[in-house]
CSV table of C-alpha atoms in Angstrom, one decimal:
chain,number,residue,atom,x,y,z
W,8,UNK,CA,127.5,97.1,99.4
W,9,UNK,CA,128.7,93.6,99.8
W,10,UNK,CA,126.6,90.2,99.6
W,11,UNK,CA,126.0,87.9,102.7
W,12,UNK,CA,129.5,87.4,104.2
W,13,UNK,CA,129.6,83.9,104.9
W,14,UNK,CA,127.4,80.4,103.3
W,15,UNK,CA,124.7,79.7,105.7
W,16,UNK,CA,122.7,77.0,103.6
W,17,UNK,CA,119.1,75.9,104.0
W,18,UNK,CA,117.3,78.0,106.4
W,19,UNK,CA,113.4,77.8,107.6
W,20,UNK,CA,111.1,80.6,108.4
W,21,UNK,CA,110.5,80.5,112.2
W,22,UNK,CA,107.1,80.6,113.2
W,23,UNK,CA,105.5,79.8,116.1
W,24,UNK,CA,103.5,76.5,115.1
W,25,UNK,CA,106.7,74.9,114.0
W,26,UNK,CA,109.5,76.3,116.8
W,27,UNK,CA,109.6,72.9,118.3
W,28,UNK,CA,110.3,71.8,114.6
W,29,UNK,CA,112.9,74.1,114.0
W,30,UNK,CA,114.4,74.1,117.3
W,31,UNK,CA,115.5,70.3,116.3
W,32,UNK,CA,117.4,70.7,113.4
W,33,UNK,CA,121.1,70.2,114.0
W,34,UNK,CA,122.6,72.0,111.2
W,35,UNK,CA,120.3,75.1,110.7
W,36,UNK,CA,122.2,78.4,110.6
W,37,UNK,CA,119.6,80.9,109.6
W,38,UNK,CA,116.0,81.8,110.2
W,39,UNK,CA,113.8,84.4,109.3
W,40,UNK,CA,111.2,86.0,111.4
W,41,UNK,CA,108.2,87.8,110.8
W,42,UNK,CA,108.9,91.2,111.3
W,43,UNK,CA,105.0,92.0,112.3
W,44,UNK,CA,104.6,89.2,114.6
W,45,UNK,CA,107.7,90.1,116.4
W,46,UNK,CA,107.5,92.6,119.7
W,47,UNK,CA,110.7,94.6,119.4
W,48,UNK,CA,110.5,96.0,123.1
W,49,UNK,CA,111.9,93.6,125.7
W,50,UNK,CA,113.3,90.4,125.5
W,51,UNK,CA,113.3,87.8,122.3
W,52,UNK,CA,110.6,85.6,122.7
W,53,UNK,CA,112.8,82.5,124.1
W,54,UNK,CA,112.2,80.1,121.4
W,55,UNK,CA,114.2,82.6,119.6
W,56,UNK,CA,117.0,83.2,122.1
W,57,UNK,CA,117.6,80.0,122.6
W,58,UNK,CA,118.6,79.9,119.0
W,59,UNK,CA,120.8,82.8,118.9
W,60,UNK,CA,122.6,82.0,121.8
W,61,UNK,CA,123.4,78.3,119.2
W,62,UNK,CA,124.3,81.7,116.9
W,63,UNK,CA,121.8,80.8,114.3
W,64,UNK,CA,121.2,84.4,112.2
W,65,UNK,CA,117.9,85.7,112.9
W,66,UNK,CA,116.7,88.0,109.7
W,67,UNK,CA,114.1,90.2,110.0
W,68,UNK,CA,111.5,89.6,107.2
W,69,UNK,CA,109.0,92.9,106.6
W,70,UNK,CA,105.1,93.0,105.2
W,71,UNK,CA,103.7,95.8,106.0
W,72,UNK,CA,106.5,98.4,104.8
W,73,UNK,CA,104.8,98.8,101.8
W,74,UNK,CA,107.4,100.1,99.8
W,75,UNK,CA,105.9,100.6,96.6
W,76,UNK,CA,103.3,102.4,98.2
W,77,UNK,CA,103.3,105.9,96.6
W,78,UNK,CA,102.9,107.9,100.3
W,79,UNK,CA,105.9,107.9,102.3
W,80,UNK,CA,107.1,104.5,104.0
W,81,UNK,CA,105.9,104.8,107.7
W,82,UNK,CA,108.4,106.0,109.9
W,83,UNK,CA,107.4,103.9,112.7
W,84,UNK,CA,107.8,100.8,110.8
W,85,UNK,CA,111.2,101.6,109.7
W,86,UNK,CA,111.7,102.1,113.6
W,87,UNK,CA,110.2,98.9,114.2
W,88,UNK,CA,112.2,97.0,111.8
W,89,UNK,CA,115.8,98.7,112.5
W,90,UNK,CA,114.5,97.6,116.3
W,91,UNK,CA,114.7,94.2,115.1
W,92,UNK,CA,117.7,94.0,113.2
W,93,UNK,CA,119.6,95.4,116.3
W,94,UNK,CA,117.6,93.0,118.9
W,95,UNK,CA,118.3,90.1,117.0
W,96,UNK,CA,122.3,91.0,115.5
W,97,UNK,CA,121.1,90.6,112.2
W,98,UNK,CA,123.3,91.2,109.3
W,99,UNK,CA,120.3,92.7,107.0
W,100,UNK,CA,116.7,93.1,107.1
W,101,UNK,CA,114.2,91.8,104.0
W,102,UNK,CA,110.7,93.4,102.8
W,103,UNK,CA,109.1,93.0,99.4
W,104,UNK,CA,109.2,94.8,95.8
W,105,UNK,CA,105.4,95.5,96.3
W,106,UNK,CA,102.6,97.8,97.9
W,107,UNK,CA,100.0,96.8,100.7
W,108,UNK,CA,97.8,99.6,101.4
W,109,UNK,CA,96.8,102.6,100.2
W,110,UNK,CA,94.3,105.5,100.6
W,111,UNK,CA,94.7,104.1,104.8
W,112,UNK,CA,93.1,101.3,103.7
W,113,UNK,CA,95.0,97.6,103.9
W,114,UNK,CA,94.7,95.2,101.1
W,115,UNK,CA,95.8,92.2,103.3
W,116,UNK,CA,98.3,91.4,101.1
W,117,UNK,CA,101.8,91.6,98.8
W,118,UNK,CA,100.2,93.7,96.0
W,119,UNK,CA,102.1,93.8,91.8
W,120,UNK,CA,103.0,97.5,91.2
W,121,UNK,CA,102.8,98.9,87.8
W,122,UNK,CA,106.1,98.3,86.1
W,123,UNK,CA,106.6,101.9,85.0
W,124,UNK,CA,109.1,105.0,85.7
W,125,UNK,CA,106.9,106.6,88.0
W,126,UNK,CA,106.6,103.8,90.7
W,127,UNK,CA,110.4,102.6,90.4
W,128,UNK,CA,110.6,106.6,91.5
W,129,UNK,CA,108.5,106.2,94.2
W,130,UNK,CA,110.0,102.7,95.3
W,131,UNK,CA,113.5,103.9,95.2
W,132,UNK,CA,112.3,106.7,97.6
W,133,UNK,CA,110.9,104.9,100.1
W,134,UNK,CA,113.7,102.5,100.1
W,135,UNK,CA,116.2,105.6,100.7
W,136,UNK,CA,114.3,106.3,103.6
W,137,UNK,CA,114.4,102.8,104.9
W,138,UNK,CA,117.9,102.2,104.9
W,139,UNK,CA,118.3,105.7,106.5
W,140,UNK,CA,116.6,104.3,109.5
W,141,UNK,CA,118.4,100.9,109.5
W,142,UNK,CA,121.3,100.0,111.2
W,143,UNK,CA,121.9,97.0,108.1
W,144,UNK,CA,121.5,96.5,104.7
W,145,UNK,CA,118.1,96.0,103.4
W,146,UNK,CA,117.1,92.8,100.5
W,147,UNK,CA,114.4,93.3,98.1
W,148,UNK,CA,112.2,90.6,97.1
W,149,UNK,CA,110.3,90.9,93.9
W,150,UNK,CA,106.5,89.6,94.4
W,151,UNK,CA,104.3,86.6,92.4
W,152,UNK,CA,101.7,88.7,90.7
W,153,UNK,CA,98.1,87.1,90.1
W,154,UNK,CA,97.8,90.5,87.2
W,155,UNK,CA,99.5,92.8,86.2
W,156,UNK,CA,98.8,96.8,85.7
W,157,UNK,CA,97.9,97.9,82.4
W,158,UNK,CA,100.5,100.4,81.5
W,159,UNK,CA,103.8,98.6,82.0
W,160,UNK,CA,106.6,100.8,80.7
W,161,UNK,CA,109.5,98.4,82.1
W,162,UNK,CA,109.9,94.4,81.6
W,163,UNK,CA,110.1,92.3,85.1
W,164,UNK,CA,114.1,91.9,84.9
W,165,UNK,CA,114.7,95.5,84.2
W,166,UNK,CA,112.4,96.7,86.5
W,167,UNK,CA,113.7,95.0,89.5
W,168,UNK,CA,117.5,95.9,88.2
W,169,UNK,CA,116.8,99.5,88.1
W,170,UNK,CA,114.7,99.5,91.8
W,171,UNK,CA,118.2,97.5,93.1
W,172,UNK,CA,120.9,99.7,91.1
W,173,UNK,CA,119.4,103.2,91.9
W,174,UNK,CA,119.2,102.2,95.7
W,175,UNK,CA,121.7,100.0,96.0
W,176,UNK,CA,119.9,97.2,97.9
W,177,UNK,CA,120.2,93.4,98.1
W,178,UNK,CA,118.0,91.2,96.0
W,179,UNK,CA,116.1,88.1,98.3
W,180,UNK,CA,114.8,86.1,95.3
W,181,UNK,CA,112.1,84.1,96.0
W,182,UNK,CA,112.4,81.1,93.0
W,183,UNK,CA,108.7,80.2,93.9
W,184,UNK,CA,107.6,83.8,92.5
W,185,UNK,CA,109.8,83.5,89.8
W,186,UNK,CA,108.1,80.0,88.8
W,187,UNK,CA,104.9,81.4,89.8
W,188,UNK,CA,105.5,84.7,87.3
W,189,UNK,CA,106.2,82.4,84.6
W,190,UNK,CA,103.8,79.9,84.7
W,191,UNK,CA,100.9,82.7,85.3
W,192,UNK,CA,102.1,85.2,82.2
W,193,UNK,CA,103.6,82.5,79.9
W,194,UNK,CA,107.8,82.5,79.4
W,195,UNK,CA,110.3,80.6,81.1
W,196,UNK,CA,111.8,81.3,84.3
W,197,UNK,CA,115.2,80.5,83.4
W,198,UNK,CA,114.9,83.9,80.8
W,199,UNK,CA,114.6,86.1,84.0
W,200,UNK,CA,117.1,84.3,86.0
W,201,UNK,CA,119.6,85.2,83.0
W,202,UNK,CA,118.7,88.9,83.0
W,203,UNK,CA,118.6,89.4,87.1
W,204,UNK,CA,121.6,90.8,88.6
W,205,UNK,CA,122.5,87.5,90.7
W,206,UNK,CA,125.7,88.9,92.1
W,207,UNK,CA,123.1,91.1,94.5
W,208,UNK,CA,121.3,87.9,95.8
W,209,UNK,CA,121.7,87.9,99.4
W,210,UNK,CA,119.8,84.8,99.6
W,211,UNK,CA,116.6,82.7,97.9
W,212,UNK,CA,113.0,82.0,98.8
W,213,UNK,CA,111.7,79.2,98.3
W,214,UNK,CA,108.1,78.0,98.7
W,215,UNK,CA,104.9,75.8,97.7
W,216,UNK,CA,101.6,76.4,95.9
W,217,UNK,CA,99.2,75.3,94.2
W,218,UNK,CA,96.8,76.0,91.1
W,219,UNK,CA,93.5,77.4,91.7
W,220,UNK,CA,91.1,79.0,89.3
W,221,UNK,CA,94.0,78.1,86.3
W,222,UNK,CA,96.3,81.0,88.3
W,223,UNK,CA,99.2,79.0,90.2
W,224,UNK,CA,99.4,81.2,93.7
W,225,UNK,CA,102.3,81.3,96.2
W,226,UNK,CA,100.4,79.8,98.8
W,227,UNK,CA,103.3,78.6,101.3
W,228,UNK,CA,100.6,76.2,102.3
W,229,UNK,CA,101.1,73.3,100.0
W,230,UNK,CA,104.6,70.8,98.9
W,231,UNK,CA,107.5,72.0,97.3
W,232,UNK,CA,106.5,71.1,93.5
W,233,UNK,CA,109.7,69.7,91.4
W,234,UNK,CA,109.6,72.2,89.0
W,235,UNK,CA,110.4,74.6,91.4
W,236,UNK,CA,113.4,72.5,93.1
W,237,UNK,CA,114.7,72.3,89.6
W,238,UNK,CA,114.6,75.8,89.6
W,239,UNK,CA,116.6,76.1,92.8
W,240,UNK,CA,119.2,73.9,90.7
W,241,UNK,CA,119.1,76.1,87.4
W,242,UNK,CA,119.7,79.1,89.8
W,243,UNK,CA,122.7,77.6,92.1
W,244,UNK,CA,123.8,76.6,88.9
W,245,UNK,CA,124.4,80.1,87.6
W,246,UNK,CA,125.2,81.5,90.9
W,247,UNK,CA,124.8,79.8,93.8
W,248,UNK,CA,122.6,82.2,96.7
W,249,UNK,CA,124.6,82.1,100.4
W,250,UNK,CA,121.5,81.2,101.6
W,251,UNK,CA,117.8,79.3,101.0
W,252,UNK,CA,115.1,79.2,103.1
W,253,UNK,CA,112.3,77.8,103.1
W,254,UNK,CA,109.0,78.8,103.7
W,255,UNK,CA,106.1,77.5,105.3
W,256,UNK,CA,103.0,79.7,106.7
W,257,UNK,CA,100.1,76.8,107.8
W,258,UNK,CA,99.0,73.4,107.2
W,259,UNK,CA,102.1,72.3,108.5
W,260,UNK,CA,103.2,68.5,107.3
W,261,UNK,CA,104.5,65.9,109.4
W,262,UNK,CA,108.0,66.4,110.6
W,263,UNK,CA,109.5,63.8,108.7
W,264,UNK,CA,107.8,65.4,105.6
W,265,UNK,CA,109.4,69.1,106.3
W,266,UNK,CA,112.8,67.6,107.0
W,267,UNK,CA,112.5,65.7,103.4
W,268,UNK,CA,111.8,69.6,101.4
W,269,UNK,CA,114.9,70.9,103.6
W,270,UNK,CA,116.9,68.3,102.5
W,271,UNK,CA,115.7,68.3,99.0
W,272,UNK,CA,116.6,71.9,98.8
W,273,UNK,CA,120.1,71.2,100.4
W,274,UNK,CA,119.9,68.6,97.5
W,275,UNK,CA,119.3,71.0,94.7
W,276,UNK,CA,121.9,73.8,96.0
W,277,UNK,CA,124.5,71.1,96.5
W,278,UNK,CA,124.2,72.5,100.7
W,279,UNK,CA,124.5,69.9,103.2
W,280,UNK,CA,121.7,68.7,104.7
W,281,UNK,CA,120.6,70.6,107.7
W,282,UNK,CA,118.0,67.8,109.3
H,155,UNK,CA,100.8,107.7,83.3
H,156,UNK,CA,102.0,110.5,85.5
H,157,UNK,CA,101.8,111.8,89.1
H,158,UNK,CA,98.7,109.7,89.7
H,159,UNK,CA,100.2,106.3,91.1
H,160,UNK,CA,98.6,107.1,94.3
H,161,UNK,CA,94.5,107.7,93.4
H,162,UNK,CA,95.7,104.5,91.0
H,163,UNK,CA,97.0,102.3,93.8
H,164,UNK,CA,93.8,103.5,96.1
H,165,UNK,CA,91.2,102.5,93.5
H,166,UNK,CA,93.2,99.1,92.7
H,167,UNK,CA,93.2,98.5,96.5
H,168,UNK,CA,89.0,99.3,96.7
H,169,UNK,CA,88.4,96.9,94.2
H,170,UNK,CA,90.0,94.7,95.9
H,171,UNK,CA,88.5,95.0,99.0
H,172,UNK,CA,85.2,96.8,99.4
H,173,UNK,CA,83.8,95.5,96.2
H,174,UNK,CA,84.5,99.0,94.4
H,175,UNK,CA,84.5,98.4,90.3
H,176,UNK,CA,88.0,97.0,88.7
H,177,UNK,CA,89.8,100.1,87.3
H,178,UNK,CA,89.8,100.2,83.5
H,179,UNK,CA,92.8,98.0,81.6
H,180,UNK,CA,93.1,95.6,84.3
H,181,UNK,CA,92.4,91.8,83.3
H,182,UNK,CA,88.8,91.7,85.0
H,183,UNK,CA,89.4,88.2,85.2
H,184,UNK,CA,92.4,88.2,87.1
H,185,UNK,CA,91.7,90.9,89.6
H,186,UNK,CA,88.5,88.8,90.7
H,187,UNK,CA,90.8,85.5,91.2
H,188,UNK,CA,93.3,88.2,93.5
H,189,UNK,CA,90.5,89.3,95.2
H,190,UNK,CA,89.2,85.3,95.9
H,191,UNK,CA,92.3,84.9,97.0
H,192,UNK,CA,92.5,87.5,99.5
H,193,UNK,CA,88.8,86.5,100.9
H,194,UNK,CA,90.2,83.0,101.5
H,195,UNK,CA,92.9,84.5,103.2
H,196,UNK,CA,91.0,86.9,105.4
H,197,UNK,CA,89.0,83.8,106.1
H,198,UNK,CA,91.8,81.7,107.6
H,199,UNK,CA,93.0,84.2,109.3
H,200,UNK,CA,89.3,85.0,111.2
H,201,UNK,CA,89.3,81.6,111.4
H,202,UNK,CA,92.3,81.4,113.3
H,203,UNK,CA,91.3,84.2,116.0
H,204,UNK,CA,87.5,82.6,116.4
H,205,UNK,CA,87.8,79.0,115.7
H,206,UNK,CA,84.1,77.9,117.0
H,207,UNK,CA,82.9,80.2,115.1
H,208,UNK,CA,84.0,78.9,111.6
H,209,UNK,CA,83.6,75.6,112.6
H,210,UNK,CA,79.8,76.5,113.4
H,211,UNK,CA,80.1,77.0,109.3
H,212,UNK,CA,81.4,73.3,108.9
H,213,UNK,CA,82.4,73.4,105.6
H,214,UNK,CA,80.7,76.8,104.1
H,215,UNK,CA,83.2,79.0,106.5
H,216,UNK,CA,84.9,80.2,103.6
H,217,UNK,CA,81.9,81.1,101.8
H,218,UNK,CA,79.9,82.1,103.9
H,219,UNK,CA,82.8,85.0,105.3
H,220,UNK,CA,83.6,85.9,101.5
H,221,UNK,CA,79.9,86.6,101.1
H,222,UNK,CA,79.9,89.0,104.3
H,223,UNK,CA,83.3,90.4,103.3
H,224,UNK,CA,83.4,91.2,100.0
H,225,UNK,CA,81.7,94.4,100.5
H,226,UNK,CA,83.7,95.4,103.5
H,227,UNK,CA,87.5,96.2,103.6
H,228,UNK,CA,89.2,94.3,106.7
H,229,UNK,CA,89.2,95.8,110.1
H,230,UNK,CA,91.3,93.1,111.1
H,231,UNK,CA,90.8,89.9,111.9
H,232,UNK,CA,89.5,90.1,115.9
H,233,UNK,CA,87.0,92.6,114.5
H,234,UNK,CA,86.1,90.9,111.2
H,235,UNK,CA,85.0,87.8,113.5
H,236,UNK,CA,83.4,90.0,116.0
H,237,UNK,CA,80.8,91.9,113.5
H,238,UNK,CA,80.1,88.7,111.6
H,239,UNK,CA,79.5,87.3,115.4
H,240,UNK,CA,77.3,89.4,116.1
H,241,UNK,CA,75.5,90.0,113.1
H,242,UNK,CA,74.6,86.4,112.8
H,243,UNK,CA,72.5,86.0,115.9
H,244,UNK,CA,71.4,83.1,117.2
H,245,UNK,CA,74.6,81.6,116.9
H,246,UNK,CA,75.5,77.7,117.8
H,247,UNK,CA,76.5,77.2,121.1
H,248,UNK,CA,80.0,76.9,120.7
H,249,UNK,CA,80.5,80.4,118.5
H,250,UNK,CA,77.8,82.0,120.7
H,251,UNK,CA,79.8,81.2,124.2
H,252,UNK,CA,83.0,82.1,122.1
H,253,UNK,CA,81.6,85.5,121.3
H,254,UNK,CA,80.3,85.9,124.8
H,255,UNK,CA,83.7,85.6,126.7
H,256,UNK,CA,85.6,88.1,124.2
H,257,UNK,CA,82.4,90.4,125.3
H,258,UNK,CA,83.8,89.8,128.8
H,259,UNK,CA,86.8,90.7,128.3
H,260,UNK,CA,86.9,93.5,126.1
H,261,UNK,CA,84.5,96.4,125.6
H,262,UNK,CA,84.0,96.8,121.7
H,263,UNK,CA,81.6,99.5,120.2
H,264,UNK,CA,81.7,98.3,116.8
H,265,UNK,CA,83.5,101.1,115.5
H,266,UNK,CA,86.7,101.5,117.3
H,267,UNK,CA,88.9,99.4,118.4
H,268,UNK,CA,88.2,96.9,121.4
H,269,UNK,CA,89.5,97.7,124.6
H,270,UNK,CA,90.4,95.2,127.3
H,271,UNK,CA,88.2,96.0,130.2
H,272,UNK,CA,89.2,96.1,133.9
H,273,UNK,CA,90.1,93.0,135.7
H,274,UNK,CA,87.3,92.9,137.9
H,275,UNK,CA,84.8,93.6,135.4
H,276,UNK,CA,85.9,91.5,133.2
H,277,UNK,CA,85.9,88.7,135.8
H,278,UNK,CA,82.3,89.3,136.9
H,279,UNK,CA,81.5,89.1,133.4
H,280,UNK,CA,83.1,85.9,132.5
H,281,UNK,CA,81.2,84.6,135.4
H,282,UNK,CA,77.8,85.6,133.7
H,283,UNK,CA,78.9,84.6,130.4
H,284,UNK,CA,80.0,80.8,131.8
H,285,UNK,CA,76.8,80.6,133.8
């Protein structure tokens, strides 16, 4: 399994409220998409073509796999997302270290997983049987947890290392978890970048939040805080990721405001600017 | 704990979202500010697919569709705005002409999911519901 093959820099999730936005940045190489919100029969919707044919990588970014889930990852899903990947030429496909429904019932969102033996078993599994349906390497990303389970057997770091060494997968590290994780259980997120294996990042997340209820939550909605861009730099620092994107899912800012986080990140990787 | 990450995950999940209790161990605390969290987000997103009707709300959308949902696990968010619709007759104008044209166009029991109706019923329908 290699890494990424080339440096694309700072990338933006696509979505549909901003594709003007990103459709205007000069130096963008990568997006990612939504795999959900994505229709994987007929053509790419042509916001999206018309940035494929300026060969910007498309990646295919899964929610609903639900790969911690302890039932079998839906076939039809992994069909849907290898669908994807070859639509769009992608060089790897990205879901989340996590679980979204079970019992048929939908949580409506990225749900912790108890850090024990038993669900790393059950992870590792359903990962198998993704990347048996995919045409590309698939990246991991570990989640920002509001709780935790009660029975954790494993630490976050050696958790994550064993789901990513027994199935051989790519890591997509999202820094905003990691600062999220820390501030939320206490510890510094530097400790877990030192004890992640970095070498498997294919690239980084990186998004806003805010505090609510004295929990700090992932919201995607809200600034880039500088703790977290300082993060960015404590990570490129140690090993820099091929790739950063960032991540933005409503209350879009003004342009000018968007193109200033890009370029901070650029900033903080040491990438050029993209804007 | 062993072979039981399933029943675990299920229960977890029902807290969650149907109001079910928290399973023992888990920070009481915290599993209430996750499941907040996921009412605001269910909120935005009905929000999203029936706009006049949480701005009928004003400012008490958020609360008044955690109230509603907190007992009831999504069906999505089409039919999460559709039951609250209709279960909150009279509506204002704005949310009750909203709720009339989706009734045009698609034919929705309230328990499976809505289908789109013919073209020629739904544009006879429309008609009534502009009239």
């Amino acid at each position: 399994m290699t890494a990424a093959p080339a440096s694309y820099g700072v990338g933006i999730g696509w979505r549909p409220e901003i594709a003007g936005f990103v459709a205007g940045l000069p130096g963008l190489r990568f997006v990612e998409v939504v795999a959900e919100s994505v229709r994987a029969s007929g053509p790419m919707p042509p916001a999206l073509a018309d940035l494929r044919a300026r060969d910007v990588t498309v990646v295919p970014h899964g929610v609903k796999l639900s790969l911690g889930g302890a039932e079998p990852v839906a076939a039809d899903r992994v069909a849907h997302l290898a669908a994807l990947a070859a639509l769009f030429d992608a060089p790897l496909v990205s879901e989340h270290i996590a679980f979204v429904r079970a019992g048929g019932v939908e949580a409506g969102h990225l749900l912790p997983l108890p850090r024990t033996r038993e669900a790393v078993d059950a992870t590792v599994a359903n990962v198998r049987r993704a990347q048996d349906g995919l045409p590309v390497p698939i990246a991991l990303e570990p989640i920002a947890a509001v709780f935790d389970w009660p029975d954790d057997e494993l630490d976050e770091a050696d958790f994550i290392t064993e789901i990513l060494a027994r199935s051989d997968a790519l890591l997509l590290l999202d820094i905003a978890n990691v600062y999220a994780n820390a501030r939320n259980r206490g510890g510094t997120p530097e400790a877990l970048l030192d004890r992640l294996p970095l070498e498997r990042v294919a690239y980084a997340h990186v998004a806003g939040g805010a505090e609510n209820e004295g929990i700090y939550h992932d919201t995607h909605l809200d600034p880039v805080s500088p703790a977290v861009l300082d993060l960015v730099a404590a990570l490129s620092a140690r090993r820099r990721p091929p790739a950063l994107l960032l991540e933005r899912d409503g209350a879009y800012p003004a342009a000018e405001v968007l193109r200033a986080e890009l370029d901070a990140i650029a900033a903080a990787a040491g990438y050029p600017a993209v804007t | 704990m062993n072979g039981d990450l399933a029943s675990r995950q299920a229960a977890l999940v029902a807290a969650l979202v149907s109001g079910a209790p928290v399973p023992s161990g888990f920070d009481d605390r915290l599993v209430g500010v996750a499941r907040r969290a996921l009412l605001r987000k269910r909120a935005d997103d009905v929000r999203r697919q029936w706009p006049m009707l949480a701005a009928s709300f004003g400012p008490a959308w958020v609360s008044t569709f955690a109230t509603w949902a907190e007992t009831r696990e999504s069906r999505g968010s089409l039919r999460d705005g559709w039951d609250l619709a209709r279960s909150r007759a009279p509506l204002a104008a704005a949310a009750a002409a909203e709720l009339r044209e989706r009734e045009a166009l698609w034919a929705y029991d309230g328990a499976s999911a809505p289908r789109r109706r013919g073209r020629v019923s739904a544009a006879v329908r429309m008609w009534w519901a502009r009239r």
